[in-house]
Amino acid sequence: MTVAIIPRRPIQTQEIPSLDYDATRDRFDESWRSPLSMLLGLGRSAGADFVEFFLERNQYISCMAEDDAITSISPRLVTGAGVRVFKGKADCYVSTNDLTFSGLRNALEKALSIMGLYLPGPAASVPEANLELLRDYATAKGKEAWLGACSSMQEMGEVLLSANGAVAQHGIHIQARRAGYFRDWQEVLVAASDGTFARDIRLTQSVGCNLLCADGEHRSSIGQRLGDTSDPAFLRTWDYATTAQEVTESAGKMLYADYVESGNYPVIMANHFGGVIFHEACGHLLETTQIERGTTPFIDKKGEKIAHENLTAWDEGLSDDAFGTIDMDDEGMPTQRTLLIENGILKNFLSDRAGSMRTGHPRTGSGRRQSYTYAAASRMRNTYIAPGDFSMDDLFGSVEKGIYCKKMGGGSVGPTGQFNFGVDEAYLIENGKVTKPLKGATLIGEAKEIMQRISMCSEDISLAPGFCGSISGSIYVTVGQPHLKVDSITVGGR
C-alpha cells in the first residue's frame, strides 16, 4: 500500500485541515509513523508537555459448555485509539474508534481543549515528533502467526464437552457441570512525544471447570482455571482429564466436610492461587495510584521493614507463559523485574508514567490498561512471594492446631488493605498433621499486620492466572507463592 510522504519541513497550521495519510488499516506497522509523528508534533505545538497515542485491534471469543451442551459462544471485534495529554502533572484522556487521520486529530484537539490548550495561530509552524525506529516485538518474536494457529470454534466446543464428560465420570452427587474457555488476541501500537514508537501482539487464553455437588443439605462448589499468554495450541493440549479428576476429588471431600469454628489460628496457605491474598491485600498498596490517593499505609515506608524478615516479593512481566507476562507495557516501556520487598524491607513501588511524574518513583514497566478506552495506570503483572528455605515438614510441624487453606475462593479488599477471603477447600491441622476437611472458612485481616506474620515460606513456588480490576479496567495478572505459614489470622466460620 502506498504511504503518503509528508515533507520534513514544519507544517503550517493552515495546512493541517487538508492533511491526510494512507496508513495500513489491517496492521500497525511503519506506515503509521508519519500520521502519528504529525499528530504528536501538533499536540506539543499546542502547549502540551507530553502526548501519547495508544492504538488497538482486538479479537476476542469465549465459549461455554454447561452439562452436555454448548450454551454460549460470544465473539467480539474492537478497533480504537486513545490519546493522553499532559500539562504539568495534570492530564486527560480521550478515546475514539475512528482511526483515520481526521478522527485521531479530532480526539487530540478534544483532549487539548479539555486541558485548556488550543492550536497555535494560522501562521505557526508545527514540527513533527522524532520517533525512534519501530520496536516491533510482534515481528521479532514470530507472533504474527499466533491467531491463525488457535483452536477453531468447533474444536473449542468439542474440548469443553469432553471436559464436562470427564467431570461426570469422576464426580459424585453432581448438580451442575460447567467448562469455559476464552481467547483474547490484541495488537497494540504506542507512539509518544518522547520518541516512543513500539508495537506488540498479545495472545491470552484461559480454560477451566466448575462443578456444584449436592446431597441433601450438604453442598460443595469447586472450580479450577488455567491460563496462558503465548501458546496457540493451549486449548488442544489441555489435560482436561487431570483437571476433572482434581476438581471432583476436591468437591467430594468438601461435600461432607464439617464447618470450621471461628477463632484466631495459625494458617498454612497453599501455593499457586494462595497468592491472591498478597496480590489484593498488599500488591495494590504498592501501586503509585494508591500513593497519589494517599490510601496506602506504606506511602512513606520505602526502605523500612513492612513484613517479616523471611518474606521477599517480586512483580515482573518475564515468566514464560504466565498470565501477566508482557514484552512491553501499554506505555511502550520494555518489561522488567521489580523487587517489591526484600527480607521484609520495602524496596520499590510499581509506577506508570503518570505515577512517576506525580510521586517521583521510577517507572517500572507497569503502565497497563484493559483496552484503548482506558488511560494506563500502575498495575501488577506477575506478582508473587518468593520461595524460602523451609520444608513442608517444617511448616506443618510448627502448627499444633491450625487451618490448612488448600484452595482460595473469592473475597474483598478495602482501600487501605483490610481484607476477607473465602476458602473453598480447607483442612484441620492437629499436631503437625492434616486431619479432617473443613468448609465455610473466611480469612479476615489487614495487610500491614498480616505481612509481619508470614514467618515461614517453603521452596515450592507455583503461579496461577488471575483477573484484576482497577482504575484502568480489568487486566490479566499472575498471583503466586510457595506454601507459607501465617502465625495468626482471624478465621471466620460457624
CSV table of C-alpha atoms in Angstrom, one decimal:
chain,number,residue,atom,x,y,z
A,1,MET,CA,0.0,0.0,0.0
A,2,THR,CA,1.3,3.4,-0.9
A,3,VAL,CA,2.0,5.7,2.0
A,4,ALA,CA,1.7,9.5,1.6
A,5,ILE,CA,5.1,11.1,2.5
A,6,ILE,CA,4.9,14.4,4.3
A,7,PRO,CA,7.9,16.7,3.7
A,8,ARG,CA,10.2,17.1,6.8
A,9,ARG,CA,9.8,20.8,6.7
A,10,PRO,CA,7.5,22.1,9.6
A,11,ILE,CA,3.8,22.1,8.5
A,12,GLN,CA,2.0,25.4,8.7
A,13,THR,CA,-1.1,25.5,10.8
A,14,GLN,CA,-3.4,26.4,7.9
A,15,GLU,CA,-2.3,23.2,6.1
A,16,ILE,CA,-3.4,20.8,8.8
A,17,PRO,CA,-7.1,20.5,7.9
A,18,SER,CA,-6.2,19.3,4.5
A,19,LEU,CA,-3.6,16.7,5.6
A,20,ASP,CA,-4.3,13.0,5.0
A,21,TYR,CA,-2.3,9.8,5.4
A,22,ASP,CA,-2.8,6.4,4.0
A,23,ALA,CA,-1.7,4.1,6.8
A,24,THR,CA,-2.2,0.4,6.7
A,25,ARG,CA,-5.7,-0.4,8.0
A,26,ASP,CA,-5.3,-4.1,9.0
A,27,ARG,CA,-2.0,-3.9,10.7
A,28,PHE,CA,0.0,-1.5,12.9
A,29,ASP,CA,3.3,-1.0,11.1
A,30,GLU,CA,5.8,1.6,10.0
A,31,SER,CA,3.2,3.3,7.8
A,32,TRP,CA,1.7,4.8,11.0
A,33,ARG,CA,4.9,6.8,11.7
A,34,SER,CA,4.0,9.8,9.6
A,35,PRO,CA,0.5,10.5,10.8
A,36,LEU,CA,1.4,9.9,14.5
A,37,SER,CA,4.6,12.0,14.2
A,38,MET,CA,2.5,14.8,12.8
A,39,LEU,CA,-0.2,14.5,15.5
A,40,LEU,CA,2.3,14.3,18.3
A,41,GLY,CA,4.0,17.4,17.0
A,42,LEU,CA,0.6,19.1,16.8
A,43,GLY,CA,0.0,18.4,20.4
A,44,ARG,CA,3.3,19.7,21.5
A,45,SER,CA,2.9,22.9,19.4
A,46,ALA,CA,-0.4,23.5,21.2
A,47,GLY,CA,1.5,23.6,24.5
A,48,ALA,CA,1.2,20.1,25.9
A,49,ASP,CA,4.2,18.8,27.9
A,50,PHE,CA,3.6,15.3,26.8
A,51,VAL,CA,1.3,13.5,24.3
A,52,GLU,CA,0.8,9.7,23.8
A,53,PHE,CA,-1.3,7.7,21.4
A,54,PHE,CA,-2.4,4.1,22.1
A,55,LEU,CA,-3.8,2.2,19.1
A,56,GLU,CA,-5.5,-1.2,19.5
A,57,ARG,CA,-7.0,-4.0,17.4
A,58,ASN,CA,-8.7,-6.8,19.4
A,59,GLN,CA,-10.3,-10.1,18.5
A,60,TYR,CA,-12.0,-11.9,21.5
A,61,ILE,CA,-14.1,-15.1,21.7
A,62,SER,CA,-15.5,-17.1,24.5
A,63,CYS,CA,-17.3,-20.4,24.7
A,64,MET,CA,-19.3,-22.0,27.5
A,65,ALA,CA,-20.4,-25.6,27.9
A,66,GLU,CA,-23.0,-26.4,30.6
A,67,ASP,CA,-23.5,-30.1,31.3
A,68,ASP,CA,-23.7,-31.7,27.8
A,69,ALA,CA,-24.5,-28.7,25.7
A,70,ILE,CA,-22.7,-25.6,24.3
A,71,THR,CA,-24.8,-22.7,25.8
A,72,SER,CA,-22.8,-19.7,24.7
A,73,ILE,CA,-20.3,-18.5,22.0
A,74,SER,CA,-19.5,-14.9,22.2
A,75,PRO,CA,-17.2,-13.1,19.7
A,76,ARG,CA,-16.1,-9.5,19.8
A,77,LEU,CA,-14.1,-7.4,17.4
A,78,VAL,CA,-12.7,-4.0,18.5
A,79,THR,CA,-10.6,-1.3,16.9
A,80,GLY,CA,-9.8,2.0,18.5
A,81,ALA,CA,-7.3,4.5,19.9
A,82,GLY,CA,-6.8,6.8,22.9
A,83,VAL,CA,-4.8,10.0,23.3
A,84,ARG,CA,-3.4,11.2,26.6
A,85,VAL,CA,-2.3,14.8,27.1
A,86,PHE,CA,-0.2,16.1,30.0
A,87,LYS,CA,0.3,19.6,31.1
A,88,GLY,CA,2.4,19.8,34.2
A,89,LYS,CA,1.1,16.9,36.5
A,90,ALA,CA,-2.4,17.2,35.2
A,91,ASP,CA,-3.6,15.0,32.3
A,92,CYS,CA,-6.7,14.0,30.4
A,93,TYR,CA,-7.6,11.0,28.2
A,94,VAL,CA,-9.9,10.8,25.1
A,95,SER,CA,-10.7,7.7,23.1
A,96,THR,CA,-12.2,7.1,19.7
A,97,ASN,CA,-12.9,4.2,17.3
A,98,ASP,CA,-12.2,6.4,14.3
A,99,LEU,CA,-8.6,5.6,13.3
A,100,THR,CA,-8.5,7.9,10.3
A,101,PHE,CA,-6.1,10.9,10.5
A,102,SER,CA,-9.1,13.2,10.8
A,103,GLY,CA,-10.6,11.0,13.6
A,104,LEU,CA,-7.3,10.9,15.6
A,105,ARG,CA,-6.8,14.6,15.1
A,106,ASN,CA,-10.3,15.4,16.4
A,107,ALA,CA,-9.6,13.2,19.5
A,108,LEU,CA,-6.4,15.1,20.1
A,109,GLU,CA,-8.0,18.5,19.7
A,110,LYS,CA,-10.7,17.4,22.2
A,111,ALA,CA,-8.1,16.4,24.7
A,112,LEU,CA,-6.2,19.6,24.2
A,113,SER,CA,-9.3,21.7,24.7
A,114,ILE,CA,-10.1,19.9,28.0
A,115,MET,CA,-6.7,20.9,29.2
A,116,GLY,CA,-7.2,24.5,28.1
A,117,LEU,CA,-4.8,24.2,25.2
A,118,TYR,CA,-5.6,25.2,21.6
A,119,LEU,CA,-3.8,25.0,18.2
A,120,PRO,CA,-1.5,28.0,17.5
A,121,GLY,CA,-2.4,30.7,15.1
A,122,PRO,CA,-2.6,30.2,11.3
A,123,ALA,CA,0.9,31.2,10.5
A,124,ALA,CA,2.6,28.9,13.1
A,125,SER,CA,4.9,26.0,12.2
A,126,VAL,CA,4.3,22.5,13.5
A,127,PRO,CA,7.4,20.3,13.6
A,128,GLU,CA,6.8,16.5,13.6
A,129,ALA,CA,7.8,14.5,16.6
A,130,ASN,CA,11.0,12.5,16.2
A,131,LEU,CA,10.1,8.8,16.8
A,132,GLU,CA,12.5,6.0,17.4
A,133,LEU,CA,12.8,3.1,15.0
A,134,LEU,CA,9.8,0.9,15.4
A,135,ARG,CA,10.3,-1.6,18.2
A,136,ASP,CA,8.2,-4.4,16.8
A,137,TYR,CA,8.0,-7.2,19.4
A,138,ALA,CA,5.3,-9.0,17.3
A,139,THR,CA,7.5,-9.5,14.3
A,140,ALA,CA,10.7,-10.1,16.2
A,141,LYS,CA,9.2,-12.9,18.2
A,142,GLY,CA,7.0,-14.5,15.5
A,143,LYS,CA,3.7,-13.5,16.9
A,144,GLU,CA,2.1,-12.8,13.6
A,145,ALA,CA,1.0,-16.4,13.1
A,146,TRP,CA,-0.5,-16.9,16.6
A,147,LEU,CA,-4.1,-16.1,15.8
A,148,GLY,CA,-4.4,-18.4,12.8
A,149,ALA,CA,-2.9,-21.3,14.8
A,150,CYS,CA,-5.5,-21.1,17.6
A,151,SER,CA,-8.4,-23.6,18.0
A,152,SER,CA,-11.5,-23.2,15.8
A,153,MET,CA,-14.9,-22.7,17.3
A,154,GLN,CA,-15.7,-26.4,16.6
A,155,GLU,CA,-12.6,-27.5,18.4
A,156,MET,CA,-13.5,-25.2,21.4
A,157,GLY,CA,-16.9,-26.9,21.7
A,158,GLU,CA,-15.5,-30.4,21.4
A,159,VAL,CA,-12.8,-29.9,24.1
A,160,LEU,CA,-15.2,-28.3,26.6
A,161,LEU,CA,-17.9,-31.0,26.1
A,162,SER,CA,-15.2,-33.7,26.6
A,163,ALA,CA,-14.1,-31.9,29.8
A,164,ASN,CA,-17.6,-31.9,31.2
A,165,GLY,CA,-17.9,-35.6,30.3
A,166,ALA,CA,-14.7,-36.3,32.3
A,167,VAL,CA,-16.2,-34.5,35.2
A,168,ALA,CA,-19.3,-36.6,35.0
A,169,GLN,CA,-17.3,-39.8,35.1
A,170,HIS,CA,-15.3,-38.9,38.2
A,171,GLY,CA,-17.8,-36.9,40.3
A,172,ILE,CA,-20.5,-37.8,42.8
A,173,HIS,CA,-23.8,-36.1,43.5
A,174,ILE,CA,-23.2,-33.6,40.7
A,175,GLN,CA,-25.8,-30.9,40.2
A,176,ALA,CA,-24.2,-28.8,37.5
A,177,ARG,CA,-21.0,-29.0,35.4
A,178,ARG,CA,-19.6,-26.1,33.5
A,179,ALA,CA,-16.5,-25.7,31.4
A,180,GLY,CA,-15.5,-22.4,29.8
A,181,TYR,CA,-12.8,-21.0,27.5
A,182,PHE,CA,-11.8,-17.6,26.1
A,183,ARG,CA,-9.2,-16.3,23.7
A,184,ASP,CA,-8.2,-12.7,23.7
A,185,TRP,CA,-5.9,-11.5,20.8
A,186,GLN,CA,-4.7,-7.9,20.9
A,187,GLU,CA,-2.4,-5.9,18.6
A,188,VAL,CA,-1.2,-2.6,20.1
A,189,LEU,CA,0.9,0.4,18.9
A,190,VAL,CA,2.2,3.1,21.2
A,191,ALA,CA,3.6,6.4,20.0
A,192,ALA,CA,4.6,9.3,22.3
A,193,SER,CA,6.2,12.7,22.1
A,194,ASP,CA,9.3,11.4,24.0
A,195,GLY,CA,10.1,9.3,20.9
A,196,THR,CA,8.4,6.1,21.9
A,197,PHE,CA,7.3,4.0,18.9
A,198,ALA,CA,6.5,0.4,19.7
A,199,ARG,CA,4.2,-2.5,18.6
A,200,ASP,CA,3.2,-5.8,20.2
A,201,ILE,CA,0.8,-8.7,19.8
A,202,ARG,CA,-0.6,-10.4,22.9
A,203,LEU,CA,-2.5,-13.7,23.0
A,204,THR,CA,-4.2,-14.6,26.3
A,205,GLN,CA,-6.2,-17.8,26.8
A,206,SER,CA,-7.9,-19.3,29.7
A,207,VAL,CA,-9.9,-22.5,30.3
A,208,GLY,CA,-11.4,-24.1,33.4
A,209,CYS,CA,-14.0,-26.3,35.0
A,210,ASN,CA,-16.6,-25.7,37.8
A,211,LEU,CA,-19.0,-28.1,39.4
A,212,LEU,CA,-21.7,-28.0,42.0
A,213,CYS,CA,-22.4,-31.0,44.1
A,214,ALA,CA,-25.3,-31.6,46.5
A,215,ASP,CA,-26.6,-34.4,48.7
A,216,GLY,CA,-29.5,-33.3,50.9
A,217,GLU,CA,-28.4,-30.4,53.0
A,218,HIS,CA,-24.7,-30.9,52.0
A,219,ARG,CA,-23.3,-28.6,49.3
A,220,SER,CA,-19.9,-28.0,47.7
A,221,SER,CA,-18.7,-25.9,44.8
A,222,ILE,CA,-15.2,-26.1,43.4
A,223,GLY,CA,-13.5,-24.7,40.3
A,224,GLN,CA,-10.1,-24.7,38.6
A,225,ARG,CA,-8.8,-22.4,35.9
A,226,LEU,CA,-5.6,-22.4,33.8
A,227,GLY,CA,-4.2,-19.6,31.7
A,228,ASP,CA,-1.5,-18.9,29.1
A,229,THR,CA,-0.1,-16.0,27.2
A,230,SER,CA,1.7,-17.3,24.1
A,231,ASP,CA,0.8,-20.8,23.0
A,232,PRO,CA,-1.8,-21.0,20.2
A,233,ALA,CA,-2.1,-24.8,20.9
A,234,PHE,CA,-3.0,-24.1,24.6
A,235,LEU,CA,-6.6,-25.4,24.4
A,236,ARG,CA,-6.0,-28.5,22.3
A,237,THR,CA,-3.1,-29.6,24.7
A,238,TRP,CA,-5.2,-29.0,27.9
A,239,ASP,CA,-5.1,-32.1,30.1
A,240,TYR,CA,-8.8,-31.9,30.9
A,241,ALA,CA,-8.9,-35.4,32.4
A,242,THR,CA,-6.5,-34.4,35.1
A,243,THR,CA,-8.3,-31.1,35.8
A,244,ALA,CA,-11.6,-33.1,36.0
A,245,GLN,CA,-10.1,-35.6,38.5
A,246,GLU,CA,-8.7,-32.9,40.7
A,247,VAL,CA,-11.9,-30.8,40.8
A,248,THR,CA,-14.1,-33.7,41.5
A,249,GLU,CA,-11.8,-35.0,44.2
A,250,SER,CA,-11.8,-31.7,46.0
A,251,ALA,CA,-15.6,-31.3,45.6
A,252,GLY,CA,-16.2,-34.8,47.1
A,253,LYS,CA,-14.0,-34.0,50.1
A,254,MET,CA,-15.8,-30.7,50.8
A,255,LEU,CA,-19.3,-32.1,50.3
A,256,TYR,CA,-19.5,-33.7,53.7
A,257,ALA,CA,-16.9,-31.6,55.5
A,258,ASP,CA,-17.5,-30.1,58.9
A,259,TYR,CA,-17.9,-26.3,59.3
A,260,VAL,CA,-14.8,-24.6,60.7
A,261,GLU,CA,-15.1,-23.0,64.2
A,262,SER,CA,-14.3,-19.3,64.1
A,263,GLY,CA,-11.3,-18.0,66.0
A,264,ASN,CA,-7.6,-17.0,65.7
A,265,TYR,CA,-5.4,-19.7,64.2
A,266,PRO,CA,-2.0,-20.3,62.7
A,267,VAL,CA,-2.7,-21.0,59.0
A,268,ILE,CA,-0.7,-22.8,56.3
A,269,MET,CA,-1.6,-21.3,52.9
A,270,ALA,CA,-1.1,-23.4,49.8
A,271,ASN,CA,1.0,-22.2,46.9
A,272,HIS,CA,-0.5,-21.3,43.4
A,273,PHE,CA,-3.7,-19.3,43.8
A,274,GLY,CA,-3.0,-18.8,47.5
A,275,GLY,CA,-1.0,-15.7,46.3
A,276,VAL,CA,-4.3,-13.9,45.7
A,277,ILE,CA,-4.2,-12.5,49.2
A,278,PHE,CA,-0.8,-10.9,48.8
A,279,HIS,CA,-1.9,-9.5,45.4
A,280,GLU,CA,-5.1,-8.0,46.8
A,281,ALA,CA,-4.1,-7.0,50.3
A,282,CYS,CA,-0.6,-5.8,49.7
A,283,GLY,CA,0.2,-5.6,46.0
A,284,HIS,CA,-2.4,-2.9,45.2
A,285,LEU,CA,-1.0,-0.9,48.1
A,286,LEU,CA,2.4,-0.8,46.3
A,287,GLU,CA,1.0,0.8,43.1
A,288,THR,CA,1.6,4.5,42.7
A,289,THR,CA,-2.1,5.1,42.1
A,290,GLN,CA,-2.5,4.4,45.8
A,291,ILE,CA,0.2,6.9,46.7
A,292,GLU,CA,-1.5,9.5,44.6
A,293,ARG,CA,-4.7,8.9,46.5
A,294,GLY,CA,-3.0,8.7,49.9
A,295,THR,CA,-4.7,5.4,50.6
A,296,THR,CA,-1.7,3.1,51.2
A,297,PRO,CA,-0.3,2.7,54.7
A,298,PHE,CA,3.2,2.2,53.0
A,299,ILE,CA,3.3,5.6,51.4
A,300,ASP,CA,6.4,6.7,53.3
A,301,LYS,CA,7.8,3.3,54.2
A,302,LYS,CA,10.3,2.7,51.4
A,303,GLY,CA,13.5,1.4,52.9
A,304,GLU,CA,11.7,0.3,56.1
A,305,LYS,CA,10.5,-3.0,57.4
A,306,ILE,CA,6.9,-3.7,56.4
A,307,ALA,CA,6.9,-7.5,56.5
A,308,HIS,CA,8.5,-10.5,58.3
A,309,GLU,CA,12.2,-10.8,57.6
A,310,ASN,CA,11.5,-14.2,55.9
A,311,LEU,CA,9.3,-12.6,53.2
A,312,THR,CA,10.6,-11.4,49.8
A,313,ALA,CA,8.2,-10.5,47.0
A,314,TRP,CA,8.5,-9.7,43.3
A,315,ASP,CA,6.5,-8.3,40.4
A,316,GLU,CA,7.7,-9.0,36.9
A,317,GLY,CA,6.5,-9.5,33.3
A,318,LEU,CA,9.0,-12.1,32.2
A,319,SER,CA,7.9,-15.5,33.4
A,320,ASP,CA,7.3,-17.9,30.4
A,321,ASP,CA,3.6,-18.2,29.6
A,322,ALA,CA,2.4,-16.6,32.8
A,323,PHE,CA,-0.9,-14.7,32.6
A,324,GLY,CA,0.7,-11.3,33.4
A,325,THR,CA,3.7,-11.7,31.1
A,326,ILE,CA,4.2,-8.8,28.6
A,327,ASP,CA,7.1,-7.8,26.3
A,328,MET,CA,6.2,-4.1,26.8
A,329,ASP,CA,3.7,-2.3,28.9
A,330,ASP,CA,0.8,-0.2,27.5
A,331,GLU,CA,3.0,2.9,27.5
A,332,GLY,CA,5.7,1.2,25.3
A,333,MET,CA,8.2,0.5,28.1
A,334,PRO,CA,10.0,-2.9,28.0
A,335,THR,CA,9.0,-5.2,30.8
A,336,GLN,CA,11.3,-5.9,33.7
A,337,ARG,CA,11.6,-7.5,37.2
A,338,THR,CA,10.8,-5.3,40.1
A,339,LEU,CA,11.8,-6.2,43.6
A,340,LEU,CA,9.0,-5.1,45.9
A,341,ILE,CA,10.0,-6.5,49.3
A,342,GLU,CA,13.4,-8.0,50.3
A,343,ASN,CA,13.7,-9.8,53.6
A,344,GLY,CA,10.8,-7.7,54.9
A,345,ILE,CA,12.1,-4.3,53.7
A,346,LEU,CA,10.1,-2.3,51.2
A,347,LYS,CA,12.3,-1.7,48.2
A,348,ASN,CA,10.1,-0.4,45.3
A,349,PHE,CA,6.7,0.7,44.2
A,350,LEU,CA,5.0,-0.1,40.9
A,351,SER,CA,4.8,3.0,38.7
A,352,ASP,CA,3.5,4.1,35.4
A,353,ARG,CA,4.3,7.4,33.6
A,354,ALA,CA,1.7,9.5,35.5
A,355,GLY,CA,2.6,7.9,38.8
A,356,SER,CA,6.3,8.6,38.3
A,357,MET,CA,5.6,12.2,37.4
A,358,ARG,CA,3.4,12.7,40.5
A,359,THR,CA,5.2,10.7,43.1
A,360,GLY,CA,8.9,10.6,42.0
A,361,HIS,CA,9.1,6.8,42.0
A,362,PRO,CA,10.8,5.5,38.8
A,363,ARG,CA,8.7,3.8,36.1
A,364,THR,CA,8.7,0.0,36.3
A,365,GLY,CA,7.1,-1.0,33.0
A,366,SER,CA,3.8,-1.3,34.9
A,367,GLY,CA,1.6,1.0,32.9
A,368,ARG,CA,-1.3,-1.3,31.9
A,369,ARG,CA,-4.9,-0.9,30.7
A,370,GLN,CA,-7.8,-3.2,29.6
A,371,SER,CA,-8.3,-1.5,26.3
A,372,TYR,CA,-8.0,1.8,24.3
A,373,THR,CA,-10.9,3.1,26.3
A,374,TYR,CA,-8.8,3.4,29.4
A,375,ALA,CA,-5.7,5.5,30.2
A,376,ALA,CA,-2.8,3.4,31.5
A,377,ALA,CA,-2.2,3.2,35.3
A,378,SER,CA,0.2,1.4,37.6
A,379,ARG,CA,-0.8,-2.2,37.7
A,380,MET,CA,0.7,-5.6,38.7
A,381,ARG,CA,1.9,-8.2,36.2
A,382,ASN,CA,3.2,-11.5,37.7
A,383,THR,CA,3.2,-10.8,41.4
A,384,TYR,CA,4.4,-13.4,43.9
A,385,ILE,CA,6.1,-14.2,47.2
A,386,ALA,CA,9.5,-15.7,46.6
A,387,PRO,CA,10.4,-19.2,47.8
A,388,GLY,CA,12.0,-19.6,51.2
A,389,ASP,CA,14.3,-22.1,53.0
A,390,PHE,CA,11.7,-24.1,54.9
A,391,SER,CA,10.5,-27.6,54.0
A,392,MET,CA,6.8,-28.6,54.1
A,393,ASP,CA,7.5,-30.7,57.2
A,394,ASP,CA,8.9,-27.5,58.8
A,395,LEU,CA,5.7,-25.6,58.1
A,396,PHE,CA,3.2,-28.2,59.2
A,397,GLY,CA,5.3,-29.4,62.1
A,398,SER,CA,5.3,-25.9,63.6
A,399,VAL,CA,1.5,-26.0,63.9
A,400,GLU,CA,-0.2,-27.7,66.9
A,401,LYS,CA,-3.7,-26.7,65.9
A,402,GLY,CA,-4.5,-24.6,62.8
A,403,ILE,CA,-6.0,-24.5,59.4
A,404,TYR,CA,-4.6,-25.6,56.0
A,405,CYS,CA,-6.0,-23.4,53.3
A,406,LYS,CA,-5.6,-25.5,50.1
A,407,LYS,CA,-7.8,-23.6,47.7
A,408,MET,CA,-8.7,-20.0,48.0
A,409,GLY,CA,-12.0,-18.5,46.8
A,410,GLY,CA,-13.3,-15.0,46.3
A,411,GLY,CA,-13.2,-12.1,48.6
A,412,SER,CA,-13.0,-8.3,49.0
A,413,VAL,CA,-10.4,-5.8,50.0
A,414,GLY,CA,-10.8,-2.3,51.4
A,415,PRO,CA,-8.9,0.7,50.1
A,416,THR,CA,-6.2,0.6,52.8
A,417,GLY,CA,-5.7,-3.2,52.9
A,418,GLN,CA,-8.4,-4.7,55.0
A,419,PHE,CA,-9.5,-8.0,53.5
A,420,ASN,CA,-11.7,-11.0,53.8
A,421,PHE,CA,-11.3,-14.1,51.6
A,422,GLY,CA,-13.3,-17.3,51.4
A,423,VAL,CA,-11.5,-20.6,51.4
A,424,ASP,CA,-13.0,-23.2,49.0
A,425,GLU,CA,-11.0,-26.1,50.4
A,426,ALA,CA,-9.6,-26.3,53.9
A,427,TYR,CA,-8.4,-28.9,56.4
A,428,LEU,CA,-7.7,-29.0,60.1
A,429,ILE,CA,-4.1,-29.3,61.2
A,430,GLU,CA,-3.6,-31.2,64.5
A,431,ASN,CA,-0.1,-31.8,66.0
A,432,GLY,CA,1.5,-31.1,62.7
A,433,LYS,CA,-0.7,-33.4,60.6
A,434,VAL,CA,-3.6,-32.7,58.2
A,435,THR,CA,-6.6,-34.5,59.7
A,436,LYS,CA,-10.2,-33.7,58.5
A,437,PRO,CA,-11.7,-31.4,55.8
A,438,LEU,CA,-13.4,-28.2,56.8
A,439,LYS,CA,-15.6,-25.8,54.9
A,440,GLY,CA,-17.0,-22.3,55.5
A,441,ALA,CA,-13.7,-20.7,56.4
A,442,THR,CA,-13.1,-17.0,55.8
A,443,LEU,CA,-9.7,-15.3,56.3
A,444,ILE,CA,-10.0,-11.8,57.8
A,445,GLY,CA,-7.2,-9.4,58.3
A,446,GLU,CA,-5.3,-6.2,57.5
A,447,ALA,CA,-2.3,-6.1,55.1
A,448,LYS,CA,0.2,-4.2,57.3
A,449,GLU,CA,-0.4,-6.7,60.2
A,450,ILE,CA,-0.5,-10.0,58.2
A,451,MET,CA,2.7,-9.2,56.3
A,452,GLN,CA,4.5,-9.2,59.6
A,453,ARG,CA,3.1,-12.7,60.5
A,454,ILE,CA,4.2,-14.6,57.4
A,455,SER,CA,7.1,-16.2,59.1
A,456,MET,CA,7.9,-19.3,57.0
A,457,CYS,CA,8.0,-19.9,53.3
A,458,SER,CA,8.7,-23.2,51.6
A,459,GLU,CA,10.5,-23.8,48.3
A,460,ASP,CA,7.6,-25.0,46.1
A,461,ILE,CA,6.6,-21.7,44.4
A,462,SER,CA,3.7,-22.0,41.9
A,463,LEU,CA,1.9,-19.4,39.9
A,464,ALA,CA,-1.8,-19.1,39.0
A,465,PRO,CA,-3.8,-17.0,36.5
A,466,GLY,CA,-6.0,-14.2,37.7
A,467,PHE,CA,-8.1,-11.2,36.7
A,468,CYS,CA,-7.5,-7.8,38.3
A,469,GLY,CA,-9.9,-4.9,38.2
A,470,SER,CA,-8.8,-1.3,39.0
A,471,ILE,CA,-8.8,2.2,37.6
A,472,SER,CA,-7.6,1.2,34.2
A,473,GLY,CA,-10.1,-1.7,33.8
A,474,SER,CA,-9.8,-5.5,34.1
A,475,ILE,CA,-6.4,-6.9,33.1
A,476,TYR,CA,-4.7,-10.3,33.2
A,477,VAL,CA,-2.3,-11.0,36.1
A,478,THR,CA,-0.5,-13.8,37.8
A,479,VAL,CA,-0.6,-14.5,41.5
A,480,GLY,CA,1.6,-16.9,43.3
A,481,GLN,CA,3.6,-18.0,46.3
A,482,PRO,CA,5.1,-21.1,47.9
A,483,HIS,CA,3.4,-22.8,50.8
A,484,LEU,CA,3.7,-20.4,53.7
A,485,LYS,CA,2.8,-20.1,57.3
A,486,VAL,CA,0.8,-17.2,58.8
A,487,ASP,CA,1.5,-17.2,62.6
A,488,SER,CA,-2.0,-16.0,63.5
A,489,ILE,CA,-5.0,-14.8,61.5
A,490,THR,CA,-8.7,-14.4,62.2
A,491,VAL,CA,-10.7,-17.2,60.7
A,492,GLY,CA,-14.5,-16.7,60.4
A,493,GLY,CA,-16.8,-19.7,60.4
A,494,ARG,CA,-19.8,-21.0,62.4
